Amino acid sequence: MKFAVLVFPGSNCDIDCYKAVEETIGQPVDYVWHTATDLSAYDAILVPGGFSYGDYLRCGAIAQFANVMNEVKKAAEAGKYILGICNGFQILTEAGLLPGALIRNNGLKFRCHQSPLEVANAGTPFTNQYSQGEIINIPIAHGEGNYFCDDETLAELKANNQIVFRYAGDTNPNGSVENIAGISNKAGNVVGMMPHPERAVNQLLGSEDGKRMFTSILNAWREQHGAAVNG
């Protein structure tokens, strides 16, 4: 299985994502610059956090027009696995690959700390190694992580089981509607989340609960391609 980690001007979590793939599942992984026009060699695409294009205009608003995003859309349509983390989540919503939008935290402050999450859907390619309803500890680091959508979109998210993560209990750090921390597309192969699983792959970082996101992706890919496939 081969991973691409996209790199935009201003990305700052690309190295974290690259190292997380290396440490958790040891699969081939490449940095892919935002000007790339072919992602056909990759089975999974990670859209990392950071401040793409300086977050000018609006988080992710410029990155959505990068050449590589046309290829991300093709990969999504082909059923490949796409994970957008923090700014990556913002980019996926701006590009129309996920519904809703990320707006300023309700407290108007940047929040950076560990955050308990509830696994709201353990049936996705990104969460199959978790238990339904499990509480995990994943850090956040964002100023515009307040997930918002209209009532009709929220009803669709619920009906299609597209809410993947919620902030647990009363710990909502940003005012997101229904405590939403991560969602998927209807097909389940595209997920966006504000918390950073790549920063939770070793207990030295304060948590290793993010490891299973990467092992889940590999497990889903192996199941899709047959149990006999090795790597």
Tab-separated table of C-alpha atoms in Angstrom:
chain	number	residue	atom	x	y	z
A	1	MET	CA	0.000	0.000	0.000
A	2	LYS	CA	1.351	3.429	-0.932
A	3	PHE	CA	0.604	6.751	0.778
A	4	ALA	CA	0.851	10.311	-0.468
A	5	VAL	CA	1.244	13.214	1.945
A	6	LEU	CA	0.273	16.426	0.191
A	7	VAL	CA	2.396	19.526	0.765
A	8	PHE	CA	1.051	23.036	0.243
A	9	PRO	CA	2.941	26.267	0.877
A	10	GLY	CA	2.361	26.694	4.619
A	11	SER	CA	1.774	23.032	5.478
A	12	ASN	CA	3.413	22.238	8.813
A	13	CYS	CA	2.103	18.798	9.737
A	14	ASP	CA	3.272	17.006	6.598
A	15	ILE	CA	6.357	15.603	8.326
A	16	ASP	CA	4.217	14.400	11.244
A	17	CYS	CA	1.940	12.521	8.827
A	18	TYR	CA	4.892	11.016	6.955
A	19	LYS	CA	6.519	9.831	10.184
A	20	ALA	CA	3.217	8.470	11.492
A	21	VAL	CA	2.831	6.235	8.427
A	22	GLU	CA	6.426	5.047	8.819
A	23	GLU	CA	6.097	4.349	12.535
A	24	THR	CA	2.634	2.793	12.665
A	25	ILE	CA	2.406	0.664	9.523
A	26	GLY	CA	5.759	0.918	7.732
A	27	GLN	CA	4.227	1.398	4.294
A	28	PRO	CA	5.786	3.355	1.392
A	29	VAL	CA	5.014	7.062	1.673
A	30	ASP	CA	5.924	10.109	-0.440
A	31	TYR	CA	5.621	13.851	-0.054
A	32	VAL	CA	3.619	15.187	-3.006
A	33	TRP	CA	3.834	18.892	-3.872
A	34	HIS	CA	0.663	20.891	-4.515
A	35	THR	CA	1.507	21.257	-8.223
A	36	ALA	CA	1.279	17.489	-8.857
A	37	THR	CA	-1.069	16.373	-11.619
A	38	ASP	CA	-1.087	12.602	-11.065
A	39	LEU	CA	-1.900	10.657	-7.899
A	40	SER	CA	-2.679	7.369	-9.622
A	41	ALA	CA	0.253	5.596	-7.942
A	42	TYR	CA	-1.216	6.072	-4.460
A	43	ASP	CA	-3.776	4.100	-2.502
A	44	ALA	CA	-4.254	6.636	0.292
A	45	ILE	CA	-3.857	10.410	0.362
A	46	LEU	CA	-3.237	12.407	3.527
A	47	VAL	CA	-4.079	16.116	3.457
A	48	PRO	CA	-2.157	17.471	6.450
A	49	GLY	CA	-2.644	20.349	8.841
A	50	GLY	CA	-0.926	23.691	8.813
A	51	PHE	CA	-1.680	27.030	7.242
A	52	SER	CA	-1.936	26.364	3.511
A	53	TYR	CA	-1.249	29.557	1.581
A	54	GLY	CA	-1.098	31.376	4.907
A	55	ASP	CA	-4.829	30.803	5.504
A	56	TYR	CA	-5.466	33.936	3.435
A	57	LEU	CA	-9.065	34.663	2.459
A	58	ARG	CA	-10.303	31.679	4.501
A	59	CYS	CA	-8.721	28.447	5.711
A	60	GLY	CA	-8.406	26.113	2.725
A	61	ALA	CA	-10.003	28.596	0.334
A	62	ILE	CA	-6.913	28.960	-1.854
A	63	ALA	CA	-5.640	25.393	-1.491
A	64	GLN	CA	-8.846	24.040	-3.026
A	65	PHE	CA	-7.680	25.452	-6.388
A	66	ALA	CA	-4.250	23.764	-6.333
A	67	ASN	CA	-3.552	21.399	-9.238
A	68	VAL	CA	-3.286	18.419	-6.911
A	69	MET	CA	-6.862	18.867	-5.671
A	70	ASN	CA	-8.232	17.891	-9.083
A	71	GLU	CA	-6.403	14.604	-8.616
A	72	VAL	CA	-7.679	14.246	-5.050
A	73	LYS	CA	-11.229	14.527	-6.401
A	74	LYS	CA	-10.493	11.824	-8.978
A	75	ALA	CA	-9.017	9.610	-6.267
A	76	ALA	CA	-12.104	10.102	-4.115
A	77	GLU	CA	-14.374	9.123	-6.999
A	78	ALA	CA	-12.214	6.038	-7.552
A	79	GLY	CA	-12.769	4.961	-3.955
A	80	LYS	CA	-9.257	5.603	-2.692
A	81	TYR	CA	-8.789	6.545	0.964
A	82	ILE	CA	-8.450	10.262	1.710
A	83	LEU	CA	-7.872	11.679	5.178
A	84	GLY	CA	-7.867	15.426	5.809
A	85	ILE	CA	-6.536	16.532	9.188
A	86	CYS	CA	-7.178	20.011	10.645
A	87	ASN	CA	-6.323	22.367	7.750
A	88	GLY	CA	-6.732	19.281	5.552
A	89	PHE	CA	-10.323	18.974	6.785
A	90	GLN	CA	-10.857	22.640	5.954
A	91	ILE	CA	-9.447	22.083	2.464
A	92	LEU	CA	-11.736	19.088	1.854
A	93	THR	CA	-14.818	21.092	2.814
A	94	GLU	CA	-13.763	24.046	0.662
A	95	ALA	CA	-13.194	21.674	-2.271
A	96	GLY	CA	-16.668	20.187	-1.852
A	97	LEU	CA	-15.401	16.720	-0.963
A	98	LEU	CA	-17.071	16.965	2.447
A	99	PRO	CA	-20.185	18.926	3.461
A	100	GLY	CA	-20.288	21.840	5.877
A	101	ALA	CA	-17.632	24.356	6.842
A	102	LEU	CA	-15.093	25.121	9.566
A	103	ILE	CA	-15.441	28.552	11.162
A	104	ARG	CA	-13.798	30.455	14.028
A	105	ASN	CA	-13.789	28.747	17.414
A	106	ASN	CA	-16.673	30.074	19.471
A	107	GLY	CA	-14.227	31.429	22.049
A	108	LEU	CA	-12.216	33.178	19.304
A	109	LYS	CA	-9.032	31.631	20.688
A	110	PHE	CA	-6.570	29.102	19.288
A	111	ARG	CA	-6.994	25.821	21.181
A	112	CYS	CA	-4.054	23.435	21.542
A	113	HIS	CA	-4.381	20.507	23.966
A	114	GLN	CA	-5.347	16.860	24.303
A	115	SER	CA	-9.024	16.235	23.616
A	116	PRO	CA	-11.175	13.182	24.402
A	117	LEU	CA	-13.082	11.946	21.353
A	118	GLU	CA	-15.934	9.504	21.014
A	119	VAL	CA	-15.698	7.104	18.058
A	120	ALA	CA	-19.151	7.701	16.595
A	121	ASN	CA	-18.688	5.359	13.612
A	122	ALA	CA	-16.292	2.431	13.940
A	123	GLY	CA	-17.301	1.057	10.562
A	124	THR	CA	-15.217	3.264	8.280
A	125	PRO	CA	-11.887	2.354	6.626
A	126	PHE	CA	-10.280	4.811	9.067
A	127	THR	CA	-11.840	3.532	12.306
A	128	ASN	CA	-12.283	-0.233	11.951
A	129	GLN	CA	-9.678	-0.911	14.656
A	130	TYR	CA	-11.652	1.080	17.243
A	131	SER	CA	-14.786	0.063	19.133
A	132	GLN	CA	-18.085	1.839	18.603
A	133	GLY	CA	-18.469	4.512	21.275
A	134	GLU	CA	-14.864	4.166	22.468
A	135	ILE	CA	-13.324	7.272	24.038
A	136	ILE	CA	-9.852	8.057	22.724
A	137	ASN	CA	-7.394	10.861	23.445
A	138	ILE	CA	-6.261	12.886	20.419
A	139	PRO	CA	-4.752	16.409	20.473
A	140	ILE	CA	-6.245	19.439	18.775
A	141	ALA	CA	-4.487	22.588	17.519
A	142	HIS	CA	-6.767	25.030	15.716
A	143	GLY	CA	-8.353	28.453	15.730
A	144	GLU	CA	-11.025	27.686	13.129
A	145	GLY	CA	-12.254	24.223	14.002
A	146	ASN	CA	-15.885	25.021	14.720
A	147	TYR	CA	-17.774	22.631	12.428
A	148	PHE	CA	-20.961	24.163	11.061
A	149	CYS	CA	-23.650	22.942	8.695
A	150	ASP	CA	-27.318	23.680	8.125
A	151	ASP	CA	-30.101	21.541	9.561
A	152	GLU	CA	-30.677	19.667	6.309
A	153	THR	CA	-26.996	18.705	6.019
A	154	LEU	CA	-26.897	17.655	9.670
A	155	ALA	CA	-29.915	15.426	9.145
A	156	GLU	CA	-28.187	13.810	6.161
A	157	LEU	CA	-24.986	13.267	8.144
A	158	LYS	CA	-26.959	11.477	10.832
A	159	ALA	CA	-29.086	9.464	8.401
A	160	ASN	CA	-26.029	8.257	6.474
A	161	ASN	CA	-23.899	7.613	9.591
A	162	GLN	CA	-21.321	10.130	8.374
A	163	ILE	CA	-20.392	11.515	11.800
A	164	VAL	CA	-17.143	9.696	12.569
A	165	PHE	CA	-15.884	11.470	15.704
A	166	ARG	CA	-17.476	13.653	18.368
A	167	TYR	CA	-15.858	15.591	21.174
A	168	ALA	CA	-16.703	13.464	24.201
A	169	GLY	CA	-19.183	14.604	26.814
A	170	ASP	CA	-19.114	18.335	27.507
A	171	THR	CA	-15.553	18.840	26.198
A	172	ASN	CA	-16.491	20.579	22.922
A	173	PRO	CA	-13.519	22.965	22.549
A	174	ASN	CA	-14.736	25.073	19.640
A	175	GLY	CA	-18.534	25.130	19.503
A	176	SER	CA	-18.964	22.569	16.731
A	177	VAL	CA	-22.566	21.639	16.023
A	178	GLU	CA	-23.511	18.366	17.763
A	179	ASN	CA	-19.925	18.124	19.129
A	180	ILE	CA	-18.754	17.004	15.666
A	181	ALA	CA	-14.985	16.480	15.409
A	182	GLY	CA	-14.844	14.455	12.187
A	183	ILE	CA	-17.089	13.379	9.322
A	184	SER	CA	-16.992	11.249	6.187
A	185	ASN	CA	-18.471	11.463	2.725
A	186	LYS	CA	-21.430	9.211	1.941
A	187	ALA	CA	-19.176	6.506	0.491
A	188	GLY	CA	-17.026	6.494	3.632
A	189	ASN	CA	-13.685	6.689	1.808
A	190	VAL	CA	-13.083	10.388	2.562
A	191	VAL	CA	-12.761	11.544	6.161
A	192	GLY	CA	-11.982	14.957	7.595
A	193	MET	CA	-11.231	15.637	11.252
A	194	MET	CA	-9.910	18.556	13.281
A	195	PRO	CA	-7.945	16.535	15.898
A	196	HIS	CA	-4.469	15.283	14.963
A	197	PRO	CA	-4.103	11.459	15.048
A	198	GLU	CA	-0.580	11.758	13.604
A	199	ARG	CA	0.411	13.492	16.840
A	200	ALA	CA	-0.867	10.581	18.924
A	201	VAL	CA	1.097	7.578	17.686
A	202	ASN	CA	3.508	7.185	20.596
A	203	GLN	CA	3.005	7.417	24.342
A	204	LEU	CA	5.939	9.841	24.432
A	205	LEU	CA	3.593	12.307	22.703
A	206	GLY	CA	0.973	11.864	25.419
A	207	SER	CA	-1.198	9.318	23.614
A	208	GLU	CA	-0.937	6.516	21.091
A	209	ASP	CA	-4.646	6.393	20.343
A	210	GLY	CA	-4.038	7.768	16.851
A	211	LYS	CA	-2.079	4.692	15.756
A	212	ARG	CA	-5.222	2.731	15.033
A	213	MET	CA	-6.356	5.218	12.408
A	214	PHE	CA	-3.368	4.221	10.312
A	215	THR	CA	-3.660	0.498	11.060
A	216	SER	CA	-7.362	0.762	10.174
A	217	ILE	CA	-6.538	2.171	6.741
A	218	LEU	CA	-4.050	-0.613	6.055
A	219	ASN	CA	-6.505	-3.223	7.313
A	220	ALA	CA	-9.280	-1.863	5.078
A	221	TRP	CA	-6.990	-1.817	2.050
A	222	ARG	CA	-5.845	-5.392	2.647
A	223	GLU	CA	-9.419	-6.576	3.017
A	224	GLN	CA	-10.348	-4.796	-0.195
A	225	HIS	CA	-7.442	-6.353	-2.088
A	226	GLY	CA	-7.616	-9.803	-0.530
A	227	ALA	CA	-6.142	-11.231	2.668
A	228	ALA	CA	-3.211	-12.702	0.751
A	229	VAL	CA	-1.820	-9.281	-0.113
A	230	ASN	CA	1.269	-8.470	1.907
A	231	GLY	CA	1.888	-4.713	2.250
